[in-house]
PDB file of C-alpha atoms in Angstrom:
ATOM      1  CA  MET F   1     -50.857 165.223 115.407  1.00  0.00           C
ATOM      2  CA  PRO F   2     -53.905 164.803 113.141  1.00  0.00           C
ATOM      3  CA  PRO F   3     -54.179 161.624 111.000  1.00  0.00           C
ATOM      4  CA  ALA F   4     -53.074 161.891 107.354  1.00  0.00           C
ATOM      5  CA  ALA F   5     -56.303 160.293 105.947  1.00  0.00           C
ATOM      6  CA  SER F   6     -59.731 161.654 106.574  1.00  0.00           C
ATOM      7  CA  PHE F   7     -63.276 160.223 106.247  1.00  0.00           C
ATOM      8  CA  ASN F   8     -66.273 162.684 106.372  1.00  0.00           C
ATOM      9  CA  LEU F   9     -69.054 161.312 104.209  1.00  0.00           C
ATOM     10  CA  PHE F  10     -70.912 158.171 103.665  1.00  0.00           C
ATOM     11  CA  GLY F  11     -71.498 157.059 100.139  1.00  0.00           C
ATOM     12  CA  PRO F  12     -75.278 156.536  99.410  1.00  0.00           C
ATOM     13  CA  ALA F  13     -76.573 152.993  99.382  1.00  0.00           C
ATOM     14  CA  THR F  14     -77.814 151.354  96.060  1.00  0.00           C
ATOM     15  CA  GLU F  15     -80.745 149.303  95.527  1.00  0.00           C
ATOM     16  CA  ALA F  16     -78.414 146.459  94.345  1.00  0.00           C
ATOM     17  CA  GLU F  17     -76.603 146.698  97.663  1.00  0.00           C
ATOM     18  CA  ILE F  18     -79.736 146.747  99.790  1.00  0.00           C
ATOM     19  CA  THR F  19     -81.188 143.699  97.890  1.00  0.00           C
ATOM     20  CA  THR F  20     -78.041 141.702  98.597  1.00  0.00           C
ATOM     21  CA  LEU F  21     -77.951 142.809 102.342  1.00  0.00           C
ATOM     22  CA  ILE F  22     -81.629 141.837 102.715  1.00  0.00           C
ATOM     23  CA  HIS F  23     -81.313 138.294 101.123  1.00  0.00           C
ATOM     24  CA  ALA F  24     -78.026 137.787 103.175  1.00  0.00           C
ATOM     25  CA  SER F  25     -79.764 138.452 106.426  1.00  0.00           C
ATOM     26  CA  GLN F  26     -80.810 135.683 108.794  1.00  0.00           C
ATOM     27  CA  ASN F  27     -84.574 135.296 109.357  1.00  0.00           C
ATOM     28  CA  LYS F  28     -84.492 136.438 112.831  1.00  0.00           C
ATOM     29  CA  GLN F  29     -87.411 138.366 114.346  1.00  0.00           C
ATOM     30  CA  CYS F  30     -87.537 141.241 116.689  1.00  0.00           C
ATOM     31  CA  ASP F  31     -90.554 142.493 118.432  1.00  0.00           C
ATOM     32  CA  LEU F  32     -90.007 145.871 116.961  1.00  0.00           C
ATOM     33  CA  ASP F  33     -90.358 144.677 113.471  1.00  0.00           C
ATOM     34  CA  PRO F  34     -93.853 145.343 111.936  1.00  0.00           C
ATOM     35  CA  ILE F  35     -93.606 142.305 109.672  1.00  0.00           C
ATOM     36  CA  PRO F  36     -91.539 138.993 109.755  1.00  0.00           C
ATOM     37  CA  THR F  37     -88.045 139.100 108.078  1.00  0.00           C
ATOM     38  CA  SER F  38     -89.008 136.181 105.908  1.00  0.00           C
ATOM     39  CA  LEU F  39     -92.044 138.080 104.470  1.00  0.00           C
ATOM     40  CA  LEU F  40     -89.927 141.158 103.920  1.00  0.00           C
ATOM     41  CA  LYS F  41     -87.499 138.987 101.841  1.00  0.00           C
ATOM     42  CA  GLU F  42     -90.374 137.622  99.803  1.00  0.00           C
ATOM     43  CA  CYS F  43     -91.561 141.178  99.043  1.00  0.00           C
ATOM     44  CA  ALA F  44     -88.066 142.591  98.648  1.00  0.00           C
ATOM     45  CA  ALA F  45     -88.405 143.474  94.956  1.00  0.00           C
ATOM     46  CA  LEU F  46     -91.307 145.855  95.960  1.00  0.00           C
ATOM     47  CA  LEU F  47     -89.782 147.185  99.159  1.00  0.00           C
ATOM     48  CA  VAL F  48     -86.192 147.731  98.152  1.00  0.00           C
ATOM     49  CA  PRO F  49     -86.667 151.204  96.424  1.00  0.00           C
ATOM     50  CA  THR F  50     -88.377 152.510  99.458  1.00  0.00           C
ATOM     51  CA  ILE F  51     -86.002 151.033 102.003  1.00  0.00           C
ATOM     52  CA  THR F  52     -83.008 152.403 100.049  1.00  0.00           C
ATOM     53  CA  LYS F  53     -84.582 155.936 100.128  1.00  0.00           C
ATOM     54  CA  ILE F  54     -85.279 155.482 103.959  1.00  0.00           C
ATOM     55  CA  ILE F  55     -81.607 154.539 104.450  1.00  0.00           C
ATOM     56  CA  ASN F  56     -80.073 157.280 102.289  1.00  0.00           C
ATOM     57  CA  LEU F  57     -82.297 160.034 103.721  1.00  0.00           C
ATOM     58  CA  HIS F  58     -83.513 159.246 107.190  1.00  0.00           C
ATOM     59  CA  VAL F  59     -80.534 157.025 108.232  1.00  0.00           C
ATOM     60  CA  SER F  60     -78.380 159.973 107.795  1.00  0.00           C
ATOM     61  CA  LEU F  61     -75.933 158.862 105.064  1.00  0.00           C
ATOM     62  CA  SER F  62     -76.475 162.393 103.823  1.00  0.00           C
ATOM     63  CA  THR F  63     -77.685 164.429 106.995  1.00  0.00           C
ATOM     64  CA  GLY F  64     -75.452 162.964 109.737  1.00  0.00           C
ATOM     65  CA  THR F  65     -78.313 161.779 112.035  1.00  0.00           C
ATOM     66  CA  PHE F  66     -79.726 158.488 113.043  1.00  0.00           C
ATOM     67  CA  PRO F  67     -83.432 158.371 113.524  1.00  0.00           C
ATOM     68  CA  MET F  68     -84.992 157.951 117.059  1.00  0.00           C
ATOM     69  CA  GLN F  69     -87.232 155.062 115.751  1.00  0.00           C
ATOM     70  CA  PHE F  70     -84.113 152.890 115.056  1.00  0.00           C
ATOM     71  CA  LYS F  71     -82.525 153.584 118.536  1.00  0.00           C
ATOM     72  CA  ASP F  72     -85.047 151.262 120.443  1.00  0.00           C
ATOM     73  CA  SER F  73     -84.058 147.699 121.458  1.00  0.00           C
ATOM     74  CA  VAL F  74     -85.445 144.846 123.336  1.00  0.00           C
ATOM     75  CA  VAL F  75     -83.027 143.065 125.804  1.00  0.00           C
ATOM     76  CA  ILE F  76     -83.606 139.404 126.456  1.00  0.00           C
ATOM     77  CA  PRO F  77     -81.500 137.817 129.176  1.00  0.00           C
ATOM     78  CA  LEU F  78     -80.166 134.313 128.245  1.00  0.00           C
ATOM     79  CA  LEU F  79     -78.803 131.732 130.634  1.00  0.00           C
ATOM     80  CA  LYS F  80     -75.141 130.987 130.246  1.00  0.00           C
ATOM     81  CA  ASN F  81     -74.571 127.319 129.555  1.00  0.00           C
ATOM     82  CA  HIS F  82     -71.289 127.021 131.167  1.00  0.00           C
ATOM     83  CA  PRO F  83     -70.316 125.017 134.458  1.00  0.00           C
ATOM     84  CA  SER F  84     -68.248 128.122 135.720  1.00  0.00           C
ATOM     85  CA  THR F  85     -71.469 130.218 136.013  1.00  0.00           C
ATOM     86  CA  ARG F  86     -73.780 127.851 137.710  1.00  0.00           C
ATOM     87  CA  ASN F  87     -72.926 129.039 141.203  1.00  0.00           C
ATOM     88  CA  SER F  88     -72.280 132.630 140.071  1.00  0.00           C
ATOM     89  CA  SER F  89     -74.357 135.726 140.226  1.00  0.00           C
ATOM     90  CA  GLN F  90     -73.408 136.427 136.499  1.00  0.00           C
ATOM     91  CA  THR F  91     -75.540 133.494 135.216  1.00  0.00           C
ATOM     92  CA  THR F  92     -77.022 135.387 132.310  1.00  0.00           C
ATOM     93  CA  VAL F  93     -75.883 137.274 129.143  1.00  0.00           C
ATOM     94  CA  GLN F  94     -77.940 140.068 127.676  1.00  0.00           C
ATOM     95  CA  PHE F  95     -78.452 140.457 123.886  1.00  0.00           C
ATOM     96  CA  SER F  96     -80.168 143.433 122.262  1.00  0.00           C
ATOM     97  CA  ASN F  97     -82.655 142.709 119.631  1.00  0.00           C
ATOM     98  CA  LEU F  98     -82.834 145.601 117.195  1.00  0.00           C
ATOM     99  CA  SER F  99     -85.321 146.240 114.396  1.00  0.00           C
ATOM    100  CA  PHE F 100     -84.414 144.803 111.023  1.00  0.00           C
ATOM    101  CA  LEU F 101     -84.163 148.216 109.286  1.00  0.00           C
ATOM    102  CA  SER F 102     -81.844 149.439 112.122  1.00  0.00           C
ATOM    103  CA  LYS F 103     -79.411 146.661 111.569  1.00  0.00           C
ATOM    104  CA  LEU F 104     -79.644 146.991 107.823  1.00  0.00           C
ATOM    105  CA  SER F 105     -78.700 150.585 108.125  1.00  0.00           C
ATOM    106  CA  GLU F 106     -75.934 149.610 110.393  1.00  0.00           C
ATOM    107  CA  ARG F 107     -74.487 147.178 107.927  1.00  0.00           C
ATOM    108  CA  VAL F 108     -74.426 149.814 105.186  1.00  0.00           C
ATOM    109  CA  VAL F 109     -72.340 152.196 107.420  1.00  0.00           C
ATOM    110  CA  LEU F 110     -70.142 149.358 108.700  1.00  0.00           C
ATOM    111  CA  PHE F 111     -69.267 148.417 105.216  1.00  0.00           C
ATOM    112  CA  ARG F 112     -68.212 151.968 104.449  1.00  0.00           C
ATOM    113  CA  LEU F 113     -66.329 152.556 107.639  1.00  0.00           C
ATOM    114  CA  ASN F 114     -64.430 149.200 107.274  1.00  0.00           C
ATOM    115  CA  GLY F 115     -63.399 150.149 103.726  1.00  0.00           C
ATOM    116  CA  TYR F 116     -61.965 153.402 104.818  1.00  0.00           C
ATOM    117  CA  LEU F 117     -60.105 151.890 107.843  1.00  0.00           C
ATOM    118  CA  SER F 118     -58.703 148.922 105.899  1.00  0.00           C
ATOM    119  CA  SER F 119     -57.630 150.930 102.837  1.00  0.00           C
ATOM    120  CA  ASN F 120     -55.658 153.305 105.143  1.00  0.00           C
ATOM    121  CA  ASN F 121     -54.196 150.664 107.395  1.00  0.00           C
ATOM    122  CA  ARG F 122     -56.068 152.139 110.540  1.00  0.00           C
ATOM    123  CA  LEU F 123     -56.998 148.673 112.047  1.00  0.00           C
ATOM    124  CA  ASN F 124     -54.862 147.271 114.748  1.00  0.00           C
ATOM    125  CA  PRO F 125     -52.888 144.337 113.059  1.00  0.00           C
ATOM    126  CA  ASN F 126     -52.853 142.500 116.438  1.00  0.00           C
ATOM    127  CA  GLN F 127     -56.608 142.375 116.722  1.00  0.00           C
ATOM    128  CA  SER F 128     -58.188 139.057 116.400  1.00  0.00           C
ATOM    129  CA  ALA F 129     -61.910 138.232 115.882  1.00  0.00           C
ATOM    130  CA  CYS F 130     -64.227 140.469 114.124  1.00  0.00           C
ATOM    131  CA  THR F 131     -61.355 141.247 111.852  1.00  0.00           C
ATOM    132  CA  LYS F 132     -60.770 139.863 108.372  1.00  0.00           C
ATOM    133  CA  TYR F 133     -58.032 137.257 108.192  1.00  0.00           C
ATOM    134  CA  HIS F 134     -57.483 137.551 111.991  1.00  0.00           C
ATOM    135  CA  SER F 135     -59.568 134.833 113.639  1.00  0.00           C
ATOM    136  CA  THR F 136     -59.165 133.148 117.106  1.00  0.00           C
ATOM    137  CA  GLU F 137     -57.669 130.083 115.356  1.00  0.00           C
ATOM    138  CA  THR F 138     -54.907 132.291 113.726  1.00  0.00           C
ATOM    139  CA  LEU F 139     -54.248 133.839 117.158  1.00  0.00           C
ATOM    140  CA  ILE F 140     -53.729 130.430 118.931  1.00  0.00           C
ATOM    141  CA  LEU F 141     -51.479 129.248 116.296  1.00  0.00           C
ATOM    142  CA  SER F 142     -49.349 132.430 116.553  1.00  0.00           C
ATOM    143  CA  LEU F 143     -49.226 132.256 120.341  1.00  0.00           C
ATOM    144  CA  TYR F 144     -48.294 128.566 120.205  1.00  0.00           C
ATOM    145  CA  ASN F 145     -45.586 129.297 117.783  1.00  0.00           C
ATOM    146  CA  LYS F 146     -44.047 131.995 119.843  1.00  0.00           C
ATOM    147  CA  LEU F 147     -44.187 129.935 123.044  1.00  0.00           C
ATOM    148  CA  VAL F 148     -42.599 126.866 121.512  1.00  0.00           C
ATOM    149  CA  THR F 149     -39.892 129.063 119.738  1.00  0.00           C
ATOM    150  CA  ALA F 150     -39.089 130.719 123.108  1.00  0.00           C
ATOM    151  CA  ILE F 151     -38.771 127.433 124.843  1.00  0.00           C
ATOM    152  CA  GLY F 152     -36.636 126.143 121.999  1.00  0.00           C
ATOM    153  CA  HIS F 153     -34.172 128.954 122.589  1.00  0.00           C
ATOM    154  CA  GLN F 154     -34.137 128.152 126.332  1.00  0.00           C
ATOM    155  CA  GLN F 155     -36.101 131.324 127.202  1.00  0.00           C
ATOM    156  CA  VAL F 156     -38.795 131.672 129.788  1.00  0.00           C
ATOM    157  CA  PRO F 157     -42.067 132.932 128.124  1.00  0.00           C
ATOM    158  CA  SER F 158     -44.605 134.733 130.159  1.00  0.00           C
ATOM    159  CA  LEU F 159     -48.287 134.985 129.155  1.00  0.00           C
ATOM    160  CA  CYS F 160     -50.443 137.615 130.774  1.00  0.00           C
ATOM    161  CA  LEU F 161     -54.179 137.734 130.265  1.00  0.00           C
ATOM    162  CA  LEU F 162     -56.443 140.628 130.868  1.00  0.00           C
ATOM    163  CA  ASP F 163     -60.259 140.064 130.845  1.00  0.00           C
ATOM    164  CA  MET F 164     -62.425 143.083 130.475  1.00  0.00           C
ATOM    165  CA  SER F 165     -65.872 142.101 131.905  1.00  0.00           C
ATOM    166  CA  ALA F 166     -68.785 143.643 129.968  1.00  0.00           C
ATOM    167  CA  ALA F 167     -66.382 145.305 127.651  1.00  0.00           C
ATOM    168  CA  PHE F 168     -69.018 146.854 125.339  1.00  0.00           C
ATOM    169  CA  ASP F 169     -70.543 148.628 128.261  1.00  0.00           C
ATOM    170  CA  THR F 170     -67.459 150.559 129.008  1.00  0.00           C
ATOM    171  CA  ILE F 171     -67.337 152.739 126.031  1.00  0.00           C
ATOM    172  CA  ASP F 172     -67.651 156.388 126.922  1.00  0.00           C
ATOM    173  CA  HIS F 173     -69.333 158.261 124.015  1.00  0.00           C
ATOM    174  CA  THR F 174     -67.624 161.570 124.419  1.00  0.00           C
ATOM    175  CA  ILE F 175     -64.217 160.002 124.727  1.00  0.00           C
ATOM    176  CA  PHE F 176     -64.946 157.613 121.789  1.00  0.00           C
ATOM    177  CA  THR F 177     -66.033 160.410 119.386  1.00  0.00           C
ATOM    178  CA  ASN F 178     -62.928 162.468 120.225  1.00  0.00           C
ATOM    179  CA  ARG F 179     -60.793 159.404 119.477  1.00  0.00           C
ATOM    180  CA  LEU F 180     -62.455 158.958 116.074  1.00  0.00           C
ATOM    181  CA  SER F 181     -61.612 162.451 115.076  1.00  0.00           C
ATOM    182  CA  SER F 182     -58.116 162.770 116.532  1.00  0.00           C
ATOM    183  CA  MET F 183     -56.753 159.215 115.780  1.00  0.00           C
ATOM    184  CA  PHE F 184     -58.797 157.952 112.825  1.00  0.00           C
ATOM    185  CA  GLY F 185     -59.528 161.300 110.828  1.00  0.00           C
ATOM    186  CA  ILE F 186     -63.323 160.671 110.978  1.00  0.00           C
ATOM    187  CA  SER F 187     -65.116 164.038 110.715  1.00  0.00           C
ATOM    188  CA  GLY F 188     -68.018 165.931 109.124  1.00  0.00           C
ATOM    189  CA  ILE F 189     -71.178 163.974 108.418  1.00  0.00           C
ATOM    190  CA  ALA F 190     -69.571 160.688 109.246  1.00  0.00           C
ATOM    191  CA  LEU F 191     -68.608 161.956 112.868  1.00  0.00           C
ATOM    192  CA  SER F 192     -72.017 163.564 113.309  1.00  0.00           C
ATOM    193  CA  TRP F 193     -73.707 160.253 112.424  1.00  0.00           C
ATOM    194  CA  THR F 194     -71.609 158.443 114.850  1.00  0.00           C
ATOM    195  CA  LYS F 195     -72.586 160.875 117.696  1.00  0.00           C
ATOM    196  CA  SER F 196     -76.243 160.598 116.706  1.00  0.00           C
ATOM    197  CA  TYR F 197     -76.030 156.804 116.622  1.00  0.00           C
ATOM    198  CA  LEU F 198     -74.540 156.632 120.109  1.00  0.00           C
ATOM    199  CA  SER F 199     -76.789 159.085 121.792  1.00  0.00           C
ATOM    200  CA  THR F 200     -80.136 158.528 123.366  1.00  0.00           C
ATOM    201  CA  HIS F 201     -80.536 154.895 122.645  1.00  0.00           C
ATOM    202  CA  SER F 202     -83.299 153.242 124.763  1.00  0.00           C
ATOM    203  CA  PHE F 203     -83.958 149.649 125.709  1.00  0.00           C
ATOM    204  CA  THR F 204     -86.566 147.567 127.367  1.00  0.00           C
ATOM    205  CA  VAL F 205     -85.866 144.263 129.212  1.00  0.00           C
ATOM    206  CA  ASN F 206     -88.194 141.341 128.346  1.00  0.00           C
ATOM    207  CA  ALA F 207     -88.016 138.412 130.829  1.00  0.00           C
ATOM    208  CA  ALA F 208     -90.529 135.724 131.703  1.00  0.00           C
ATOM    209  CA  GLY F 209     -93.352 137.514 129.749  1.00  0.00           C
ATOM    210  CA  TYR F 210     -92.886 140.846 131.367  1.00  0.00           C
ATOM    211  CA  THR F 211     -91.367 143.949 129.746  1.00  0.00           C
ATOM    212  CA  SER F 212     -89.771 146.707 131.660  1.00  0.00           C
ATOM    213  CA  ASN F 213     -90.174 150.464 131.203  1.00  0.00           C
ATOM    214  CA  PRO F 214     -87.837 152.055 128.589  1.00  0.00           C
ATOM    215  CA  GLN F 215     -84.423 153.098 129.891  1.00  0.00           C
ATOM    216  CA  THR F 216     -81.822 155.248 128.285  1.00  0.00           C
ATOM    217  CA  LEU F 217     -78.268 153.890 127.466  1.00  0.00           C
ATOM    218  CA  THR F 218     -75.838 156.518 128.645  1.00  0.00           C
ATOM    219  CA  CYS F 219     -72.675 154.626 127.731  1.00  0.00           C
ATOM    220  CA  GLY F 220     -71.591 151.609 125.708  1.00  0.00           C
ATOM    221  CA  VAL F 221     -73.282 150.098 122.604  1.00  0.00           C
ATOM    222  CA  HIS F 222     -75.773 147.424 122.290  1.00  0.00           C
ATOM    223  CA  GLN F 223     -74.088 144.014 122.195  1.00  0.00           C
ATOM    224  CA  GLY F 224     -76.660 143.136 119.351  1.00  0.00           C
ATOM    225  CA  SER F 225     -75.606 145.916 117.093  1.00  0.00           C
ATOM    226  CA  VAL F 226     -73.805 145.298 113.942  1.00  0.00           C
ATOM    227  CA  PRO F 227     -70.898 147.905 114.377  1.00  0.00           C
ATOM    228  CA  GLY F 228     -70.428 147.289 118.068  1.00  0.00           C
ATOM    229  CA  PRO F 229     -67.356 145.066 117.752  1.00  0.00           C
ATOM    230  CA  LEU F 230     -65.624 147.580 115.288  1.00  0.00           C
ATOM    231  CA  LEU F 231     -66.390 150.434 117.637  1.00  0.00           C
ATOM    232  CA  PHE F 232     -64.922 148.744 120.485  1.00  0.00           C
ATOM    233  CA  ILE F 233     -61.804 147.838 118.487  1.00  0.00           C
ATOM    234  CA  LEU F 234     -61.368 151.542 117.706  1.00  0.00           C
ATOM    235  CA  TYR F 235     -62.083 152.554 121.270  1.00  0.00           C
ATOM    236  CA  THR F 236     -59.282 150.381 122.690  1.00  0.00           C
ATOM    237  CA  THR F 237     -56.636 151.442 120.222  1.00  0.00           C
ATOM    238  CA  PRO F 238     -54.759 153.723 122.663  1.00  0.00           C
ATOM    239  CA  LEU F 239     -54.333 150.749 124.990  1.00  0.00           C
ATOM    240  CA  SER F 240     -52.511 148.796 122.186  1.00  0.00           C
ATOM    241  CA  LYS F 241     -50.148 151.816 121.678  1.00  0.00           C
ATOM    242  CA  LEU F 242     -49.492 151.976 125.435  1.00  0.00           C
ATOM    243  CA  ILE F 243     -48.524 148.187 125.504  1.00  0.00           C
ATOM    244  CA  PHE F 244     -46.441 148.410 122.312  1.00  0.00           C
ATOM    245  CA  SER F 245     -44.376 151.191 123.823  1.00  0.00           C
ATOM    246  CA  SER F 246     -43.233 148.691 126.524  1.00  0.00           C
ATOM    247  CA  SER F 247     -41.822 146.423 123.854  1.00  0.00           C
ATOM    248  CA  MET F 248     -44.150 143.494 124.806  1.00  0.00           C
ATOM    249  CA  THR F 249     -45.845 141.237 122.150  1.00  0.00           C
ATOM    250  CA  TYR F 250     -49.575 141.606 122.512  1.00  0.00           C
ATOM    251  CA  TYR F 251     -52.821 140.561 120.983  1.00  0.00           C
ATOM    252  CA  PHE F 252     -56.479 141.758 121.424  1.00  0.00           C
ATOM    253  CA  ILE F 253     -59.433 139.429 121.069  1.00  0.00           C
ATOM    254  CA  LEU F 254     -63.182 140.116 121.363  1.00  0.00           C
TER     255      LEU F 254
END
């Protein structure tokens, strides 16, 4: 059964919106950036009109494509600072550094996609973290309340935890885009943009002063991407429906 609401077109970005996003961004630097972020902020008044045109035209808000130049990323492995990983083979975590313009365009798209999902109640109410008003703190409070209430009624509560390792890497692009269309009503240019965004991403690994040859990302999304958490939340929605059908109380957390 198709969803009642539909979303098929991204609204164009405005210069005021781009200005706000630029100044709200952190001064992080990527090897792919031609100039430092701090310098871009200082010259924002001159660069914003051009950047806005680039995002509206080349970042597909009107054409449904994501430029190849924005699909490159640099992966830098970082050591995990946790006792449980000291004697483990999984001692590093990989974060993708994307160009500033790439992440800026992702923020524009994320804002529009979030607006559609929120206004049409498409987001999972039991999702915590990366969701407005649903933090890890509110999740802990809710769990504590349910456990204490159950014990107070002389019931035996049971807590089952499922850890999905490298969760962002498990997203199948074809399955995901089909779910966007059938479950969330995303179609047209918006769906074409998502397909273009997910396809043919490339990455290089930079470690100890050496850089690997470029490799193509065939599944998953970059952990450093702006819409990555939301995309994973949408991807796992069928799992929430499956658990709900069993009459169990559940929560998702990233």
